[in-house]
Amino acid sequence: MQTAIHPRRHAAHCSNCAMRHLCMPEGLTPEETEKVEDVISATRAVRRGEALFRTGDPFDSLYAIRSGSIKSVVSRDGGREQVTGLYLGGDALGLDGIGENRHMSTAIALEDSSVCIVPYARFERVCRETSSIQRRLHQMMSREIIRETNQLTTLGTLRADERVARLLLDLSARYTRRGYAAAEFTLRMTRDDIGSYLGITLETVSRTLSRFQQRGLIDAHGKLIRIRDFDGLRAV
Amino acid sequence: MQTAIHPRRHAAHCSNCAMRHLCMPEGLTPEETEKVEDVISATRAVRRGEALFRTGDPFDSLYAIRSGSIKSVVSRDGGREQVTGLYLGGDALGLDGIGENRHMSTAIALEDSSVCIVPYARFERVCRETSSIQRRLHQMMSREIIRETNQLTTLGTLRADERVARLLLDLSARYTRRGYAAAEFTLRMTRDDIGSYLGITLETVSRTLSRFQQRGLIDAHGKLIRIRDFDGLRAV
DNA sequence: CGTTACGTTGATTCCTATCAATACGAGTGG
DNA sequence: CCACTCGTATTGATAGGAATCAACGTAACG
């Protein structure tokens, strides 16, 4: 697979990026956004199935998704792997690499995607100069912690159908904030990935979606999902 | 319950704190450690069962454990709650509060404990002045992300006995780094807490420990655990 | 248009939750 | 000092949910 890296002068800037309100510039002034922009060295295209980075790779950049979607996976002893995160446009990847100076997970594109490359050393320097940008980085890291805490409660307390319902509602909310329809979207992950993400098997995912459909909660045609009864899903 | 807060001049300093090599000063020079020290406004005693902070409390400080141990819990709809973290001496608490300016979990002492209070605004300022301290904060946050990712794989892929074994080995490793015996320690959590942390019921925890004992892997007398066969536990 | 990855559905097994009863143990007060 | 009590822990019986094993559709891609 071929990776296309575009130097910054060819890359779109934050100021005209569709994701700017969800991405690193969130809450920053235009001047501060420009400082963030100056850190971004390039964009990179990642094709479906390709890895943006892998466990053990030296860490030197964070990534922000411009378009597409990316899953993070960690391999466990014995080839088995677990999906630990699902990232959409505007989301930041690679925060887990800071602690050990190497990436602690593998990031794989779920569809052809594009990311901004944020060299970490330069970003840290900018954070020291501008407290609002510093605060924004800390906020992003903290929110990643909160996201994982949430996922822990999903895996720790919910039954299979509750987990699937929660995922659908979560995706709906996230797509809504990105300007897409709340009720209709395409699952980018396979049933296997979804099961791994939710701590259940792919068969259980499939059966659960079928049951939701029978009960009139959703329409599901393969990866295309239409939510027909939000309250019903919340009450699962 | 009465909370004792001691202003800094009465508090021990990092330089003579037993936890300094695991705590915030990890990897910092004595001069840098002193800058961290200057941020710490006070220490606080937290009695067994008492909350250091609760979900929804305004966030203004991080905490570092001087002695004792603390669990973090999040309440889910319907009064049910899940243990999401277990923190020992030197560990930092409260990182999940940065993102939303209020605490997103409740921290409850598992035994009489003592923490250093680290006012966040001041700490951020010091991070802007000293890059090594900045890097240390980022490292702590990143490691919290990694810790949760790990816990996600535990809840997502392991069977009950594997989860319990992993917890025992994890605690052993953490106590070892704190200078305690690797093979013998006291579980500070009840069976209920352990079950919640591991996503299983308290009965399963109890049964699993009994089975481990029958197989000669451990000695368990209530909360006191002695590991007799590390490799056996790893192979569960 | 065939090959391959992905998805659905069924039958069965097994692990863990649930329900229930009992034992233990630390702290309290008579 | 001992009885009492409440929170905690152990153990058993049973039920249920999800995993596993298996077969068959279905869709995507070269």
PDB file of C-alpha atoms in Angstrom, chain A residues 5-236:
ATOM      1  CA  ILE A   5       2.189  12.512   2.574  1.00  0.00           C
ATOM      2  CA  HIS A   6       1.519  16.068   1.575  1.00  0.00           C
ATOM      3  CA  PRO A   7       3.703  18.867   2.905  1.00  0.00           C
ATOM      4  CA  ARG A   8       1.797  21.602   4.613  1.00  0.00           C
ATOM      5  CA  ARG A   9       1.729  24.183   1.859  1.00  0.00           C
ATOM      6  CA  HIS A  10      -0.405  21.779  -0.120  1.00  0.00           C
ATOM      7  CA  ALA A  11      -2.569  20.898   2.855  1.00  0.00           C
ATOM      8  CA  ALA A  12      -5.755  22.660   3.775  1.00  0.00           C
ATOM      9  CA  HIS A  13      -5.526  24.834   6.890  1.00  0.00           C
ATOM     10  CA  CYS A  14      -7.556  24.530  10.078  1.00  0.00           C
ATOM     11  CA  SER A  15      -9.390  27.730   9.248  1.00  0.00           C
ATOM     12  CA  ASN A  16     -11.136  26.161   6.286  1.00  0.00           C
ATOM     13  CA  CYS A  17     -11.288  22.590   7.583  1.00  0.00           C
ATOM     14  CA  ALA A  18     -14.755  21.172   8.097  1.00  0.00           C
ATOM     15  CA  MET A  19     -13.668  19.578  11.377  1.00  0.00           C
ATOM     16  CA  ARG A  20     -12.221  22.692  13.001  1.00  0.00           C
ATOM     17  CA  HIS A  21     -14.978  23.049  15.592  1.00  0.00           C
ATOM     18  CA  LEU A  22     -14.495  19.510  16.880  1.00  0.00           C
ATOM     19  CA  CYS A  23     -10.766  19.253  16.389  1.00  0.00           C
ATOM     20  CA  MET A  24      -7.730  20.749  18.062  1.00  0.00           C
ATOM     21  CA  PRO A  25      -8.799  24.366  17.417  1.00  0.00           C
ATOM     22  CA  GLU A  26     -12.007  23.869  19.429  1.00  0.00           C
ATOM     23  CA  GLY A  27     -12.464  26.858  21.694  1.00  0.00           C
ATOM     24  CA  LEU A  28      -9.408  28.687  20.365  1.00  0.00           C
ATOM     25  CA  THR A  29      -9.365  32.144  18.787  1.00  0.00           C
ATOM     26  CA  PRO A  30      -8.375  32.526  15.109  1.00  0.00           C
ATOM     27  CA  GLU A  31      -4.936  33.720  16.225  1.00  0.00           C
ATOM     28  CA  GLU A  32      -4.434  30.742  18.477  1.00  0.00           C
ATOM     29  CA  THR A  33      -5.726  28.423  15.753  1.00  0.00           C
ATOM     30  CA  GLU A  34      -3.063  29.813  13.475  1.00  0.00           C
ATOM     31  CA  LYS A  35      -0.392  28.860  15.981  1.00  0.00           C
ATOM     32  CA  VAL A  36      -1.727  25.313  16.009  1.00  0.00           C
ATOM     33  CA  GLU A  37      -1.758  25.336  12.217  1.00  0.00           C
ATOM     34  CA  ASP A  38       1.886  26.293  12.173  1.00  0.00           C
ATOM     35  CA  VAL A  39       2.745  23.132  14.070  1.00  0.00           C
ATOM     36  CA  ILE A  40       1.043  20.840  11.583  1.00  0.00           C
ATOM     37  CA  SER A  41       3.765  19.666   9.269  1.00  0.00           C
ATOM     38  CA  ALA A  42       1.715  17.758   6.745  1.00  0.00           C
ATOM     39  CA  THR A  43      -1.351  15.696   6.072  1.00  0.00           C
ATOM     40  CA  ARG A  44      -1.325  12.020   5.289  1.00  0.00           C
ATOM     41  CA  ALA A  45      -3.708   9.804   3.411  1.00  0.00           C
ATOM     42  CA  VAL A  46      -4.395   6.417   4.957  1.00  0.00           C
ATOM     43  CA  ARG A  47      -6.157   3.839   2.849  1.00  0.00           C
ATOM     44  CA  ARG A  48      -8.764   1.441   4.164  1.00  0.00           C
ATOM     45  CA  GLY A  49      -7.066  -1.308   6.143  1.00  0.00           C
ATOM     46  CA  GLU A  50      -3.759   0.513   6.296  1.00  0.00           C
ATOM     47  CA  ALA A  51      -2.053   1.301   9.616  1.00  0.00           C
ATOM     48  CA  LEU A  52      -1.374   4.898  10.582  1.00  0.00           C
ATOM     49  CA  PHE A  53       0.967   3.612  13.281  1.00  0.00           C
ATOM     50  CA  ARG A  54       1.586   0.321  15.031  1.00  0.00           C
ATOM     51  CA  THR A  55       2.279  -0.781  18.582  1.00  0.00           C
ATOM     52  CA  GLY A  56       5.952  -0.247  19.305  1.00  0.00           C
ATOM     53  CA  ASP A  57       6.505   2.400  16.640  1.00  0.00           C
ATOM     54  CA  PRO A  58       8.535   5.331  17.944  1.00  0.00           C
ATOM     55  CA  PHE A  59       6.221   8.134  18.962  1.00  0.00           C
ATOM     56  CA  ASP A  60       6.809  11.559  17.530  1.00  0.00           C
ATOM     57  CA  SER A  61       3.484  12.846  16.318  1.00  0.00           C
ATOM     58  CA  LEU A  62      -0.135  13.092  17.256  1.00  0.00           C
ATOM     59  CA  TYR A  63      -2.725  12.789  14.502  1.00  0.00           C
ATOM     60  CA  ALA A  64      -6.034  14.534  13.925  1.00  0.00           C
ATOM     61  CA  ILE A  65      -8.571  13.005  11.583  1.00  0.00           C
ATOM     62  CA  ARG A  66      -9.520  15.282   8.674  1.00  0.00           C
ATOM     63  CA  SER A  67     -11.816  12.767   7.051  1.00  0.00           C
ATOM     64  CA  GLY A  68     -12.696   9.115   7.398  1.00  0.00           C
ATOM     65  CA  SER A  69     -12.568   6.923  10.484  1.00  0.00           C
ATOM     66  CA  ILE A  70      -9.933   4.901  12.279  1.00  0.00           C
ATOM     67  CA  LYS A  71      -9.983   2.130  14.867  1.00  0.00           C
ATOM     68  CA  SER A  72      -7.351   1.528  17.510  1.00  0.00           C
ATOM     69  CA  VAL A  73      -6.497  -2.051  18.415  1.00  0.00           C
ATOM     70  CA  VAL A  74      -4.142  -3.710  20.851  1.00  0.00           C
ATOM     71  CA  SER A  75      -2.915  -7.229  20.253  1.00  0.00           C
ATOM     72  CA  ARG A  76      -3.036  -9.541  23.166  1.00  0.00           C
ATOM     73  CA  ASP A  77      -0.902 -12.582  23.763  1.00  0.00           C
ATOM     74  CA  GLY A  78      -1.793 -15.197  21.202  1.00  0.00           C
ATOM     75  CA  GLY A  79      -2.589 -13.133  18.147  1.00  0.00           C
ATOM     76  CA  ARG A  80      -6.002 -12.175  19.509  1.00  0.00           C
ATOM     77  CA  GLU A  81      -6.725  -8.483  19.286  1.00  0.00           C
ATOM     78  CA  GLN A  82      -9.134  -6.079  20.891  1.00  0.00           C
ATOM     79  CA  VAL A  83     -10.572  -2.912  19.411  1.00  0.00           C
ATOM     80  CA  THR A  84     -10.128  -0.220  22.057  1.00  0.00           C
ATOM     81  CA  GLY A  85     -11.276   2.881  20.236  1.00  0.00           C
ATOM     82  CA  LEU A  86     -13.219   4.234  17.299  1.00  0.00           C
ATOM     83  CA  TYR A  87     -12.229   7.657  16.020  1.00  0.00           C
ATOM     84  CA  LEU A  88     -14.082   9.953  13.619  1.00  0.00           C
ATOM     85  CA  GLY A  89     -13.344  13.283  11.937  1.00  0.00           C
ATOM     86  CA  GLY A  90     -11.843  15.799  14.346  1.00  0.00           C
ATOM     87  CA  ASP A  91     -10.750  13.164  16.851  1.00  0.00           C
ATOM     88  CA  ALA A  92      -7.126  12.995  17.978  1.00  0.00           C
ATOM     89  CA  LEU A  93      -5.063   9.819  17.836  1.00  0.00           C
ATOM     90  CA  GLY A  94      -1.769   8.814  19.375  1.00  0.00           C
ATOM     91  CA  LEU A  95      -2.173  10.294  22.866  1.00  0.00           C
ATOM     92  CA  ASP A  96      -1.246   6.928  24.348  1.00  0.00           C
ATOM     93  CA  GLY A  97       2.195   7.196  22.799  1.00  0.00           C
ATOM     94  CA  ILE A  98       3.358  10.139  24.923  1.00  0.00           C
ATOM     95  CA  GLY A  99       3.888   8.158  28.105  1.00  0.00           C
ATOM     96  CA  GLU A 100       6.407   5.650  26.809  1.00  0.00           C
ATOM     97  CA  ASN A 101       7.691   7.475  23.737  1.00  0.00           C
ATOM     98  CA  ARG A 102       6.301   4.785  21.516  1.00  0.00           C
ATOM     99  CA  HIS A 103       2.833   3.949  20.346  1.00  0.00           C
ATOM    100  CA  MET A 104       1.004   1.517  22.595  1.00  0.00           C
ATOM    101  CA  SER A 105      -1.703   0.622  20.109  1.00  0.00           C
ATOM    102  CA  THR A 106      -2.190   0.152  16.397  1.00  0.00           C
ATOM    103  CA  ALA A 107      -4.368   2.575  14.416  1.00  0.00           C
ATOM    104  CA  ILE A 108      -6.056   1.149  11.323  1.00  0.00           C
ATOM    105  CA  ALA A 109      -8.200   3.085   8.870  1.00  0.00           C
ATOM    106  CA  LEU A 110     -11.755   1.789   8.548  1.00  0.00           C
ATOM    107  CA  GLU A 111     -12.164   3.615   5.234  1.00  0.00           C
ATOM    108  CA  ASP A 112      -9.910   5.754   3.101  1.00  0.00           C
ATOM    109  CA  SER A 113      -9.024   8.563   5.468  1.00  0.00           C
ATOM    110  CA  SER A 114      -6.896  11.638   5.848  1.00  0.00           C
ATOM    111  CA  VAL A 115      -5.101  12.911   8.933  1.00  0.00           C
ATOM    112  CA  CYS A 116      -3.119  15.957   9.987  1.00  0.00           C
ATOM    113  CA  ILE A 117       0.308  15.175  11.376  1.00  0.00           C
ATOM    114  CA  VAL A 118       1.097  17.119  14.565  1.00  0.00           C
ATOM    115  CA  PRO A 119       4.785  16.794  15.525  1.00  0.00           C
ATOM    116  CA  TYR A 120       4.667  16.402  19.273  1.00  0.00           C
ATOM    117  CA  ALA A 121       7.871  18.208  20.258  1.00  0.00           C
ATOM    118  CA  ARG A 122       6.782  21.318  18.407  1.00  0.00           C
ATOM    119  CA  PHE A 123       3.294  21.090  19.808  1.00  0.00           C
ATOM    120  CA  GLU A 124       4.628  20.888  23.354  1.00  0.00           C
ATOM    121  CA  ARG A 125       6.641  24.013  22.727  1.00  0.00           C
ATOM    122  CA  VAL A 126       3.584  25.890  21.520  1.00  0.00           C
ATOM    123  CA  CYS A 127       1.715  24.722  24.605  1.00  0.00           C
ATOM    124  CA  ARG A 128       4.371  26.310  26.757  1.00  0.00           C
ATOM    125  CA  GLU A 129       3.946  29.598  24.914  1.00  0.00           C
ATOM    126  CA  THR A 130       0.151  29.749  24.826  1.00  0.00           C
ATOM    127  CA  SER A 131      -1.836  28.672  27.827  1.00  0.00           C
ATOM    128  CA  SER A 132      -5.114  28.287  25.938  1.00  0.00           C
ATOM    129  CA  ILE A 133      -3.487  25.784  23.592  1.00  0.00           C
ATOM    130  CA  GLN A 134      -1.911  24.023  26.552  1.00  0.00           C
ATOM    131  CA  ARG A 135      -5.305  23.832  28.168  1.00  0.00           C
ATOM    132  CA  ARG A 136      -6.782  22.447  24.974  1.00  0.00           C
ATOM    133  CA  LEU A 137      -4.212  19.615  24.811  1.00  0.00           C
ATOM    134  CA  HIS A 138      -4.892  18.730  28.423  1.00  0.00           C
ATOM    135  CA  GLN A 139      -8.594  18.775  27.711  1.00  0.00           C
ATOM    136  CA  MET A 140      -8.162  16.388  24.795  1.00  0.00           C
ATOM    137  CA  MET A 141      -6.157  13.971  26.909  1.00  0.00           C
ATOM    138  CA  SER A 142      -8.585  14.184  29.785  1.00  0.00           C
ATOM    139  CA  ARG A 143     -11.513  13.535  27.487  1.00  0.00           C
ATOM    140  CA  GLU A 144      -9.755  10.482  26.124  1.00  0.00           C
ATOM    141  CA  ILE A 145      -9.535   9.244  29.720  1.00  0.00           C
ATOM    142  CA  ILE A 146     -13.244   9.931  30.213  1.00  0.00           C
ATOM    143  CA  ARG A 147     -14.097   8.152  26.963  1.00  0.00           C
ATOM    144  CA  GLU A 148     -12.240   5.059  28.131  1.00  0.00           C
ATOM    145  CA  THR A 149     -13.843   5.211  31.574  1.00  0.00           C
ATOM    146  CA  ASN A 150     -17.179   5.195  29.806  1.00  0.00           C
ATOM    147  CA  GLN A 151     -16.188   2.225  27.709  1.00  0.00           C
ATOM    148  CA  LEU A 152     -15.098   0.456  30.911  1.00  0.00           C
ATOM    149  CA  THR A 153     -18.581   0.829  32.360  1.00  0.00           C
ATOM    150  CA  THR A 154     -20.039  -0.500  29.113  1.00  0.00           C
ATOM    151  CA  LEU A 155     -17.880  -3.616  29.255  1.00  0.00           C
ATOM    152  CA  GLY A 156     -18.203  -3.959  33.000  1.00  0.00           C
ATOM    153  CA  THR A 157     -21.927  -3.677  33.583  1.00  0.00           C
ATOM    154  CA  LEU A 158     -24.036  -3.986  30.432  1.00  0.00           C
ATOM    155  CA  ARG A 159     -25.590  -6.988  28.728  1.00  0.00           C
ATOM    156  CA  ALA A 160     -24.928  -7.624  25.055  1.00  0.00           C
ATOM    157  CA  ASP A 161     -28.027  -5.868  23.750  1.00  0.00           C
ATOM    158  CA  GLU A 162     -27.391  -2.870  25.985  1.00  0.00           C
ATOM    159  CA  ARG A 163     -23.860  -2.599  24.653  1.00  0.00           C
ATOM    160  CA  VAL A 164     -24.997  -2.660  21.039  1.00  0.00           C
ATOM    161  CA  ALA A 165     -27.738  -0.105  21.727  1.00  0.00           C
ATOM    162  CA  ARG A 166     -25.272   2.170  23.448  1.00  0.00           C
ATOM    163  CA  LEU A 167     -22.881   1.971  20.509  1.00  0.00           C
ATOM    164  CA  LEU A 168     -25.610   2.893  18.023  1.00  0.00           C
ATOM    165  CA  LEU A 169     -26.735   5.847  20.134  1.00  0.00           C
ATOM    166  CA  ASP A 170     -23.149   6.984  20.631  1.00  0.00           C
ATOM    167  CA  LEU A 171     -22.450   6.868  16.903  1.00  0.00           C
ATOM    168  CA  SER A 172     -25.680   8.696  16.186  1.00  0.00           C
ATOM    169  CA  ALA A 173     -24.695  11.492  18.566  1.00  0.00           C
ATOM    170  CA  ARG A 174     -21.197  11.742  17.145  1.00  0.00           C
ATOM    171  CA  TYR A 175     -22.378  11.810  13.540  1.00  0.00           C
ATOM    172  CA  THR A 176     -24.943  14.445  14.458  1.00  0.00           C
ATOM    173  CA  ARG A 177     -22.243  16.722  15.831  1.00  0.00           C
ATOM    174  CA  ARG A 178     -20.443  16.285  12.538  1.00  0.00           C
ATOM    175  CA  GLY A 179     -23.435  17.459  10.557  1.00  0.00           C
ATOM    176  CA  TYR A 180     -24.691  14.077   9.402  1.00  0.00           C
ATOM    177  CA  ALA A 181     -28.141  12.625   9.902  1.00  0.00           C
ATOM    178  CA  ALA A 182     -28.798  11.399  13.416  1.00  0.00           C
ATOM    179  CA  ALA A 183     -30.886   8.419  12.377  1.00  0.00           C
ATOM    180  CA  GLU A 184     -29.004   6.968   9.435  1.00  0.00           C
ATOM    181  CA  PHE A 185     -25.355   6.091   9.123  1.00  0.00           C
ATOM    182  CA  THR A 186     -22.934   3.480   7.914  1.00  0.00           C
ATOM    183  CA  LEU A 187     -21.119   1.290  10.384  1.00  0.00           C
ATOM    184  CA  ARG A 188     -17.539   1.313   9.233  1.00  0.00           C
ATOM    185  CA  MET A 189     -16.541  -1.667  11.330  1.00  0.00           C
ATOM    186  CA  THR A 190     -17.276  -5.298  10.564  1.00  0.00           C
ATOM    187  CA  ARG A 191     -19.395  -7.335  12.971  1.00  0.00           C
ATOM    188  CA  ASP A 192     -16.143  -8.802  14.193  1.00  0.00           C
ATOM    189  CA  ASP A 193     -14.686  -5.386  15.002  1.00  0.00           C
ATOM    190  CA  ILE A 194     -17.880  -4.285  16.704  1.00  0.00           C
ATOM    191  CA  GLY A 195     -17.908  -7.432  18.801  1.00  0.00           C
ATOM    192  CA  SER A 196     -14.293  -6.899  19.782  1.00  0.00           C
ATOM    193  CA  TYR A 197     -15.004  -3.291  20.678  1.00  0.00           C
ATOM    194  CA  LEU A 198     -17.989  -4.308  22.809  1.00  0.00           C
ATOM    195  CA  GLY A 199     -16.483  -7.419  24.343  1.00  0.00           C
ATOM    196  CA  ILE A 200     -18.918  -9.839  22.692  1.00  0.00           C
ATOM    197  CA  THR A 201     -18.747 -12.187  19.698  1.00  0.00           C
ATOM    198  CA  LEU A 202     -19.592 -11.271  16.148  1.00  0.00           C
ATOM    199  CA  GLU A 203     -22.515 -13.727  16.203  1.00  0.00           C
ATOM    200  CA  THR A 204     -24.017 -11.976  19.194  1.00  0.00           C
ATOM    201  CA  VAL A 205     -23.680  -8.628  17.423  1.00  0.00           C
ATOM    202  CA  SER A 206     -25.442 -10.001  14.382  1.00  0.00           C
ATOM    203  CA  ARG A 207     -28.214 -11.620  16.392  1.00  0.00           C
ATOM    204  CA  THR A 208     -28.726  -8.488  18.464  1.00  0.00           C
ATOM    205  CA  LEU A 209     -29.070  -6.280  15.391  1.00  0.00           C
ATOM    206  CA  SER A 210     -31.551  -8.754  13.917  1.00  0.00           C
ATOM    207  CA  ARG A 211     -33.571  -8.695  17.118  1.00  0.00           C
ATOM    208  CA  PHE A 212     -33.547  -4.891  17.174  1.00  0.00           C
ATOM    209  CA  GLN A 213     -34.861  -4.956  13.634  1.00  0.00           C
ATOM    210  CA  GLN A 214     -37.617  -7.425  14.471  1.00  0.00           C
ATOM    211  CA  ARG A 215     -38.653  -5.180  17.328  1.00  0.00           C
ATOM    212  CA  GLY A 216     -38.805  -2.183  15.018  1.00  0.00           C
ATOM    213  CA  LEU A 217     -35.992  -0.324  16.747  1.00  0.00           C
ATOM    214  CA  ILE A 218     -33.760  -0.101  13.691  1.00  0.00           C
ATOM    215  CA  ASP A 219     -33.465  -0.952  10.025  1.00  0.00           C
ATOM    216  CA  ALA A 220     -30.233  -2.748   9.288  1.00  0.00           C
ATOM    217  CA  HIS A 221     -28.991  -3.683   5.861  1.00  0.00           C
ATOM    218  CA  GLY A 222     -25.487  -4.906   6.395  1.00  0.00           C
ATOM    219  CA  LYS A 223     -23.448  -1.908   7.514  1.00  0.00           C
ATOM    220  CA  LEU A 224     -26.195   0.633   6.833  1.00  0.00           C
ATOM    221  CA  ILE A 225     -28.159   1.417   9.972  1.00  0.00           C
ATOM    222  CA  ARG A 226     -31.294   3.464  10.341  1.00  0.00           C
ATOM    223  CA  ILE A 227     -32.541   4.146  13.841  1.00  0.00           C
ATOM    224  CA  ARG A 228     -36.338   4.079  13.957  1.00  0.00           C
ATOM    225  CA  ASP A 229     -36.940   4.344  17.692  1.00  0.00           C
ATOM    226  CA  PHE A 230     -34.409   6.266  19.748  1.00  0.00           C
ATOM    227  CA  ASP A 231     -36.305   5.969  23.002  1.00  0.00           C
ATOM    228  CA  GLY A 232     -36.762   2.266  22.437  1.00  0.00           C
ATOM    229  CA  LEU A 233     -33.021   1.878  21.979  1.00  0.00           C
ATOM    230  CA  ARG A 234     -32.316   3.868  25.115  1.00  0.00           C
ATOM    231  CA  ALA A 235     -34.691   1.633  27.042  1.00  0.00           C
ATOM    232  CA  VAL A 236     -33.134  -1.637  25.850  1.00  0.00           C
TER     233      VAL A 236
END
